[in-house]
Coordinates of C-alpha atoms and ligand atoms in Angstrom, one line a residue:
M1 CA -29.1 6.6 37.9
S2 CA -27.9 6.4 34.1
T3 CA -27.0 9.1 31.4
L4 CA -28.7 9.7 28.6
P5 CA -26.5 9.2 25.2
P6 CA -26.2 12.6 23.9
F7 CA -27.1 11.0 20.2
D8 CA -28.8 8.5 19.2
A9 CA -27.6 6.6 15.9
P10 CA -31.1 6.8 13.2
T11 CA -31.0 11.0 14.1
L12 CA -27.6 11.0 12.7
I13 CA -28.2 8.5 9.7
A14 CA -31.2 10.4 8.5
A15 CA -29.2 13.4 8.8
K16 CA -26.7 11.9 6.6
R17 CA -29.2 10.7 4.3
D18 CA -30.5 14.1 3.7
G19 CA -27.3 15.7 3.2
H20 CA -27.4 17.2 6.2
R21 CA -23.0 17.4 7.6
L22 CA -22.0 15.5 11.3
P23 CA -21.3 17.5 13.6
D24 CA -17.5 17.0 15.3
A25 CA -18.9 15.7 19.2
A26 CA -21.7 13.5 16.8
I27 CA -18.7 12.2 15.0
D28 CA -16.8 11.5 17.8
W29 CA -19.5 9.7 19.6
L30 CA -20.7 7.3 16.7
I31 CA -16.8 6.4 16.4
D32 CA -16.7 5.3 19.9
G33 CA -19.5 3.7 19.6
Y34 CA -19.0 1.8 16.8
T35 CA -15.6 0.3 17.9
R36 CA -17.2 -0.4 21.6
G37 CA -19.9 -2.6 20.0
A38 CA -22.6 0.5 21.2
V39 CA -24.1 1.3 17.5
A40 CA -25.6 -1.7 15.7
E41 CA -23.5 -3.1 12.6
E42 CA -26.3 -1.9 10.8
Q43 CA -26.7 1.7 11.8
M44 CA -23.0 1.9 10.8
A45 CA -24.0 0.3 7.4
A46 CA -26.8 3.0 7.1
L47 CA -24.8 5.3 7.8
L48 CA -22.0 4.6 5.5
M49 CA -24.3 4.4 2.8
A50 CA -25.2 8.0 3.5
I51 CA -22.1 9.0 3.6
Y52 CA -21.0 6.6 0.2
L53 CA -24.3 9.1 -1.8
R54 CA -23.8 12.5 0.5
G55 CA -19.9 12.5 1.0
M56 CA -18.0 14.3 4.0
D57 CA -16.5 18.2 3.0
A58 CA -13.5 18.5 4.0
E59 CA -14.2 19.4 8.0
E60 CA -15.7 16.2 9.3
T61 CA -13.6 14.4 7.3
V62 CA -10.9 15.4 9.0
R63 CA -12.5 15.0 12.4
W64 CA -13.6 11.3 11.5
T65 CA -9.7 11.1 10.7
A66 CA -9.5 12.2 14.7
A67 CA -11.9 9.6 15.6
M68 CA -10.6 7.2 14.2
I69 CA -7.5 7.5 15.6
A70 CA -8.2 7.8 18.5
S71 CA -10.3 4.5 18.9
G72 CA -6.3 3.4 18.9
E73 CA -2.8 4.3 20.4
R74 CA -1.5 7.4 18.5
M75 CA 2.3 6.6 17.9
D76 CA 5.2 9.3 19.2
F77 CA 8.5 9.1 17.8
S78 CA 9.8 13.3 18.4
D79 CA 12.1 12.7 21.4
L80 CA 13.7 10.0 19.4
R81 CA 17.3 10.5 19.7
R82 CA 21.1 8.9 17.9
N83 CA 23.9 9.9 19.0
G84 CA 22.6 13.1 20.9
R85 CA 20.7 14.6 17.8
R86 CA 17.0 14.7 16.9
L87 CA 16.7 11.5 14.4
S88 CA 13.6 12.4 11.6
T89 CA 11.0 9.9 10.9
V90 CA 9.6 9.9 8.0
D91 CA 7.4 7.1 6.2
K92 CA 5.7 6.8 2.9
H93 CA 2.0 4.6 1.8
S94 CA 1.5 3.4 -1.0
T95 CA -2.1 3.1 -2.5
G96 CA -2.0 -0.2 -3.5
G97 CA -0.3 -1.7 -7.0
V98 CA 0.9 -4.4 -8.8
G99 CA 4.2 -6.3 -8.3
D100 CA 4.9 -3.1 -5.6
K101 CA 7.4 -3.3 -4.0
I102 CA 9.2 -0.8 -3.5
T103 CA 8.7 -0.3 0.3
L104 CA 11.8 -3.1 1.1
P105 CA 14.7 -1.2 -1.0
L106 CA 13.2 2.3 0.0
V107 CA 13.1 2.2 3.5
A108 CA 16.5 1.0 3.3
V109 CA 17.3 3.6 0.9
V110 CA 15.6 6.2 3.5
A111 CA 17.8 4.2 6.8
A112 CA 21.4 4.7 5.0
C113 CA 20.5 8.0 4.2
G114 CA 20.5 9.0 8.4
A115 CA 16.1 9.3 8.6
A116 CA 13.9 6.4 10.0
V117 CA 11.0 5.0 8.8
P118 CA 8.6 3.2 11.1
S119 CA 6.5 1.7 8.1
A120 CA 3.3 -0.3 10.0
S121 CA 2.2 -2.0 6.5
G122 CA -0.6 -5.1 6.5
R123 CA -1.6 -8.2 4.7
G124 CA -2.9 -7.7 0.7
L125 CA -7.0 -8.3 0.5
G126 CA -8.0 -8.9 -3.8
H127 CA -6.3 -7.8 -6.2
T128 CA -2.5 -6.0 -4.4
G129 CA -0.7 -7.7 -2.5
G130 CA 1.0 -6.7 1.5
T131 CA 4.3 -6.1 1.7
L132 CA 4.0 -8.3 5.6
D133 CA 2.9 -11.7 2.9
K134 CA 6.3 -10.5 0.7
L135 CA 8.4 -9.9 3.4
E136 CA 7.1 -13.3 5.5
S137 CA 8.5 -15.7 2.7
I138 CA 12.2 -14.9 4.6
A139 CA 12.4 -17.3 7.1
G140 CA 11.7 -16.0 10.6
F141 CA 10.4 -12.8 9.8
D142 CA 8.6 -11.7 12.2
A143 CA 6.3 -7.9 11.7
T144 CA 4.9 -7.8 15.3
L145 CA 6.5 -5.5 17.6
S146 CA 6.3 -4.0 20.8
T147 CA 6.4 0.1 20.9
A148 CA 9.8 -0.6 22.7
R149 CA 11.6 -3.0 20.5
L150 CA 10.1 -0.2 17.5
R151 CA 11.9 2.5 19.5
E152 CA 15.2 0.6 19.7
Q153 CA 15.2 -0.6 16.1
L154 CA 14.2 2.8 14.8
V155 CA 17.5 4.2 16.7
G156 CA 19.9 1.2 15.9
V157 CA 18.9 0.0 12.3
G158 CA 16.7 2.9 10.5
A159 CA 13.8 1.2 10.1
A160 CA 11.1 -1.1 11.3
I161 CA 8.4 -3.1 9.1
F162 CA 5.9 -4.2 10.8
A163 CA 2.3 -4.9 11.9
A164 CA -0.3 -1.7 11.9
G165 CA -2.0 -4.0 14.7
A166 CA -2.9 -2.0 17.6
L167 CA -3.3 1.4 15.4
A168 CA -6.7 2.7 14.2
P169 CA -8.2 -0.7 15.4
A170 CA -11.5 1.1 14.2
D171 CA -11.2 1.3 10.2
A172 CA -10.2 -2.0 10.8
K173 CA -13.9 -2.4 11.7
L174 CA -14.9 -0.3 9.3
Y175 CA -13.0 -1.5 6.4
A176 CA -14.7 -4.8 7.2
L177 CA -18.5 -3.4 6.7
R178 CA -17.3 -1.6 3.7
D179 CA -16.3 -4.9 2.1
I180 CA -19.1 -5.9 2.4
T181 CA -21.9 -3.7 1.8
S182 CA -20.1 -1.7 -1.3
T183 CA -19.5 1.3 0.3
V184 CA -15.5 1.2 -0.8
E185 CA -15.0 3.0 -2.8
S186 CA -16.2 6.2 -1.6
L187 CA -12.9 9.4 -1.6
P188 CA -13.5 10.6 2.5
L189 CA -13.4 6.6 3.4
I190 CA -10.4 5.7 1.8
A191 CA -8.6 8.9 3.0
S192 CA -9.8 8.3 6.7
S193 CA -8.7 4.6 6.6
V194 CA -5.2 5.8 4.7
M195 CA -4.5 8.6 7.3
S196 CA -6.2 7.1 10.4
K197 CA -3.1 4.4 10.1
K198 CA -0.1 6.4 9.1
L199 CA -1.0 9.1 11.3
A200 CA -1.4 6.9 13.9
E201 CA 1.7 5.3 13.5
G202 CA 4.3 8.5 14.7
A203 CA 6.0 9.6 11.5
G204 CA 6.5 13.2 11.6
A205 CA 6.4 13.2 7.8
L206 CA 4.5 10.9 4.9
V207 CA 4.9 10.5 1.5
L208 CA 2.0 9.8 -0.3
D209 CA 2.1 7.2 -3.8
V210 CA -0.9 7.0 -4.7
K211 CA -1.2 4.8 -8.1
V212 CA -3.4 5.9 -11.5
G213 CA -4.9 3.2 -13.8
S214 CA -6.3 -0.2 -14.3
G215 CA -4.2 -1.7 -11.7
A216 CA -5.3 0.6 -8.9
F217 CA -8.2 1.5 -6.2
M218 CA -8.5 5.1 -8.8
K219 CA -9.1 4.1 -12.7
S220 CA -8.3 8.0 -13.6
A221 CA -5.4 10.7 -12.5
P222 CA -8.9 13.6 -11.9
Q223 CA -9.8 10.7 -9.3
A224 CA -6.4 10.1 -7.6
R225 CA -6.1 13.5 -7.7
E226 CA -8.6 14.0 -5.5
L227 CA -7.7 11.5 -3.5
A228 CA -3.9 12.7 -2.8
E229 CA -5.3 16.2 -2.3
I230 CA -8.0 15.2 0.7
M231 CA -5.0 12.7 2.4
V232 CA -2.5 15.6 1.4
G233 CA -5.0 17.6 3.8
L234 CA -6.0 15.6 6.2
G235 CA -2.1 14.9 7.3
A236 CA -1.7 19.1 7.3
A237 CA -4.5 19.3 9.9
H238 CA -2.5 16.6 12.0
G239 CA 1.0 18.7 11.7
V240 CA 2.2 16.0 9.9
R241 CA 4.1 16.7 6.6
T242 CA 2.8 15.1 3.8
R243 CA 2.7 15.2 0.2
A244 CA 1.8 12.9 -2.6
L245 CA 2.9 11.4 -5.7
L246 CA 0.5 10.2 -8.4
T247 CA 2.0 7.1 -10.8
D248 CA 1.4 5.4 -13.5
M249 CA -0.2 1.9 -12.4
N250 CA -1.5 0.3 -15.6
T251 CA 1.1 -2.2 -16.3
P252 CA 2.9 -4.0 -13.3
L253 CA 5.8 -2.5 -11.8
G254 CA 9.3 -4.3 -12.2
C255 CA 9.4 -7.6 -13.8
A256 CA 7.4 -9.4 -10.9
V257 CA 4.3 -10.3 -9.6
G258 CA 3.9 -12.6 -5.8
N259 CA 5.3 -12.7 -2.5
A260 CA 9.4 -14.2 -2.4
I261 CA 10.0 -12.9 -6.1
E262 CA 9.1 -9.6 -5.2
V263 CA 11.3 -10.4 -2.3
A264 CA 14.2 -10.9 -4.4
E265 CA 13.8 -8.3 -6.9
A266 CA 13.7 -5.8 -4.2
L267 CA 17.1 -7.4 -2.9
E268 CA 18.1 -7.0 -6.8
V269 CA 17.7 -3.4 -6.7
L270 CA 19.5 -2.9 -2.9
A271 CA 22.5 -5.2 -4.9
G272 CA 22.7 -2.2 -7.7
G273 CA 20.9 -3.7 -10.0
G274 CA 16.6 -4.4 -10.7
P275 CA 13.9 -3.6 -12.8
A276 CA 14.7 0.3 -14.3
D277 CA 11.3 1.4 -13.2
V278 CA 11.2 0.1 -9.5
V279 CA 15.6 1.7 -8.8
A280 CA 13.5 5.2 -10.5
L281 CA 10.3 5.1 -8.1
T282 CA 12.4 3.9 -5.2
V283 CA 14.8 7.0 -5.8
R284 CA 13.0 9.3 -6.2
L285 CA 10.1 9.0 -3.5
A286 CA 13.0 8.4 -1.1
Q287 CA 14.1 11.9 -2.7
E288 CA 10.5 13.4 -2.0
M289 CA 11.2 11.3 1.8
L290 CA 14.0 12.9 2.6
T291 CA 12.9 15.9 1.3
L292 CA 10.1 15.9 4.4
A293 CA 12.9 14.8 6.8
G294 CA 15.3 18.0 6.2
L295 CA 17.8 15.7 5.3
D296 CA 18.0 16.4 1.1
K297 CA 21.3 16.8 1.1
R298 CA 21.8 12.6 0.9
D299 CA 22.2 10.8 -1.7
P300 CA 19.5 8.1 -2.1
V301 CA 21.4 6.8 -5.6
A302 CA 24.4 6.1 -3.9
T303 CA 23.1 4.2 -0.8
L304 CA 21.6 1.8 -3.8
S305 CA 25.7 1.8 -5.3
D306 CA 28.0 2.0 -2.1
G307 CA 25.8 -1.3 -0.6
T308 CA 25.1 0.2 2.7
A309 CA 21.1 0.6 1.2
M310 CA 21.9 -3.6 1.9
D311 CA 23.3 -3.3 5.1
R312 CA 20.1 -1.7 6.4
F313 CA 18.2 -4.0 4.9
T314 CA 19.5 -6.9 6.3
A315 CA 20.2 -5.5 9.0
L316 CA 16.1 -4.8 8.9
V317 CA 15.6 -8.5 8.5
A318 CA 17.5 -9.5 11.0
A319 CA 16.2 -7.0 14.3
Q320 CA 13.5 -9.2 13.3
G321 CA 14.6 -12.1 13.6
G322 CA 14.4 -13.5 9.9
D323 CA 17.4 -15.6 7.6
L324 CA 18.2 -14.5 3.9
G325 CA 20.4 -16.7 3.9
V326 CA 17.9 -19.6 4.2
P327 CA 17.0 -19.8 0.6
L328 CA 13.6 -17.8 -0.4
P329 CA 10.9 -20.3 -1.2
V330 CA 10.5 -22.1 -4.7
A331 CA 7.4 -22.9 -6.0
A332 CA 6.6 -26.8 -6.3
C333 CA 4.8 -25.9 -10.6
A334 CA 6.0 -23.2 -12.9
E335 CA 4.5 -23.0 -16.7
T336 CA 5.7 -20.7 -19.6
V337 CA 3.8 -18.6 -21.5
T338 CA 5.7 -17.9 -24.9
A339 CA 5.5 -16.5 -27.6
D340 CA 3.4 -18.3 -30.6
R341 CA 5.3 -15.6 -33.1
G342 CA 7.6 -12.7 -33.3
G343 CA 6.6 -9.3 -32.8
I344 CA 6.7 -6.7 -30.1
M345 CA 4.8 -7.2 -26.4
G346 CA 2.2 -4.6 -26.1
D347 CA 0.3 -2.7 -23.2
I348 CA 0.7 -5.2 -20.4
D349 CA -2.1 -5.2 -18.1
A350 CA -1.1 -4.8 -14.2
M351 CA -5.1 -6.3 -13.3
A352 CA -4.6 -9.1 -15.7
V353 CA -0.9 -10.1 -14.2
A354 CA -2.8 -9.4 -10.3
R355 CA -5.3 -11.0 -10.9
A356 CA -3.4 -14.0 -12.4
A357 CA -0.6 -14.2 -9.8
W358 CA -3.7 -14.1 -7.8
R359 CA -5.4 -17.3 -8.8
L360 CA -2.4 -19.3 -8.4
G361 CA -2.4 -18.3 -4.2
A362 CA -0.4 -15.2 -3.8
G363 CA -3.0 -13.2 -3.0
R364 CA -6.2 -14.4 -0.9
S365 CA -10.0 -13.4 -0.9
R366 CA -10.6 -13.5 2.9
P367 CA -8.7 -12.1 5.5
G368 CA -7.0 -14.6 8.0
E369 CA -6.3 -17.0 4.2
P370 CA -2.8 -18.1 4.2
V371 CA -1.8 -17.2 0.9
Q372 CA 1.5 -19.1 -1.0
H373 CA 4.7 -17.7 -0.4
A374 CA 5.9 -19.4 -3.6
A375 CA 3.4 -18.3 -6.0
G376 CA 3.5 -15.8 -8.8
V377 CA 4.3 -14.2 -12.2
R378 CA 7.4 -13.6 -13.8
I379 CA 7.3 -11.2 -16.3
H380 CA 10.2 -11.5 -18.9
R381 CA 9.6 -9.1 -22.1
R382 CA 7.9 -5.1 -20.7
P383 CA 6.2 -3.4 -23.1
G384 CA 7.9 -2.5 -26.1
E385 CA 10.7 -5.1 -26.2
P386 CA 11.2 -7.1 -29.2
V387 CA 9.7 -11.1 -28.9
A388 CA 11.1 -13.6 -31.1
A389 CA 8.8 -16.5 -32.2
G390 CA 8.7 -19.6 -29.2
E391 CA 10.3 -17.3 -26.3
T392 CA 9.0 -17.3 -23.3
L393 CA 6.7 -13.9 -21.9
F394 CA 5.8 -15.3 -18.9
T395 CA 6.7 -17.9 -16.1
L396 CA 3.7 -19.2 -13.4
Y397 CA 5.1 -20.3 -9.8
T398 CA 2.2 -22.0 -7.8
D399 CA 2.5 -25.1 -5.0
T400 CA -0.8 -26.1 -6.7
R401 CA -1.1 -27.0 -10.6
E402 CA -4.7 -26.6 -10.7
R403 CA -4.7 -23.2 -10.1
F404 CA -1.9 -22.6 -13.9
G405 CA -5.8 -23.1 -16.1
P406 CA -7.5 -20.3 -14.3
A407 CA -4.0 -17.7 -13.7
C408 CA -3.8 -18.3 -17.3
A409 CA -7.2 -17.4 -18.4
E410 CA -7.3 -14.7 -16.9
L411 CA -3.7 -13.8 -18.5
D412 CA -5.1 -14.1 -21.4
G413 CA -6.5 -11.2 -22.4
G414 CA -4.2 -8.6 -20.1
Y415 CA -1.3 -8.6 -23.1
R416 CA -0.9 -8.9 -27.1
L417 CA 2.1 -9.6 -29.0
L418 CA 2.2 -6.4 -32.2
G419 CA 2.8 -7.4 -35.6
D420 CA 4.4 -5.2 -38.5
G421 CA 1.4 -3.0 -38.7
D422 CA 0.7 -2.1 -34.6
T423 CA 0.8 1.2 -32.8
P424 CA 4.3 -0.2 -30.9
P425 CA 3.0 1.4 -27.2
V426 CA 3.8 4.4 -26.2
P427 CA 6.3 4.3 -23.0
R428 CA 4.1 6.4 -19.9
P429 CA 5.5 8.4 -17.3
L430 CA 5.8 6.8 -14.1
I431 CA 5.3 9.7 -12.1
L432 CA 2.3 11.3 -13.5
E433 CA 2.7 14.3 -11.1
T434 CA 2.8 15.7 -6.9
T435 CA 0.5 17.1 -4.9
P436 CA 1.5 20.4 -3.8
Ligands
URA1 N1 -6.4 1.5 1.8 C1 -7.2 1.4 3.1 O1 -6.4 1.2 3.3 N2 -8.0 1.5 3.0 C2 -8.8 1.8 2.0 O2 -10.1 2.1 2.2 C3 -8.6 1.5 0.9 C4 -7.5 1.1 0.7

């Protein structure tokens, strides 16, 4: 004898449409049913729009996130030990920035300070690049790790960067549906999407880098603050020490935006050099992660100058099949944008640079599309720097020459050379605030 389902989707959609709370058991039933195919795509699409318009309260968001975590495996590293001592695990998540290669040096710095970083990462979609796309420009790098290999690597190397794959499978399905139903920009849905994957990953603590500005999902600080507060609440509700930083994303991070060229910039940072903003954000996020991991007596800055962070990064890449001895891919074509007069570089719009890099082939428009690893934009003059007539401002790289035209058009309105009568750009702080 078959049993009747405890809920029906039309009633729950109507309840949310009319502004009511969804009961815990109904949320569990909806997410489980949708993941298994028992709740239809059009029913979930209608529910997502109702959530977009009506929102979810804190308890609903916690339960929605828990149900998404429960759709797959939740990893647990609390038993990991090194030299007989318990190993603290901690990770960072960025909501997506332009030129954001911070994960690469950061995991190595934190590992060199004694914590272990299980960093589940994704491939890029839209204007921000994915960490895996960057790493896969290293010959042989493999982001697929079994749980056993991941645990071994966390003990032996101290860090792993791997494909989020089986974590929170409900999210992959829901995200694809949100993408085609204009329901991505809902704070509880963004927060539960990010946190379901990060909480399933099993780190004991988590630092969130919530980007604010033209190149970010969140264009304003109040919006970003609200998202940060929801995500920190979700971390706490699931027993994971969580802190969020709001950081500026009006201008790209560093001087390289792409895949291989961002890896090269990350290697410069690990060698003790690199752009000041990339170094500053890496060090600050490392300090926050080490504090949450109970290892705040370690000095992240020293790991960049004494080579220990570089050692950890080299070990991570080697453990995942990569060969840093093979030169990074170089684009078949390069073109420069030069200054038609002297002056001062004004603000550089992160979104314009991101779109130019995407046009050059560094990003994808549809999940699964290949990316050009060598494509991207190099920024030669940062905001506020003097520029002489004829100097190179940007170099554009691609394997497909026809892409230069559309890329230059994207970049065109995204920067301005300032003359004598213009007010120079006001330096903005990189780190705006922390929550809590
Ligand atoms: N990143 C995610 O993982 N999910 C969202 O909803 C938005 C950004």
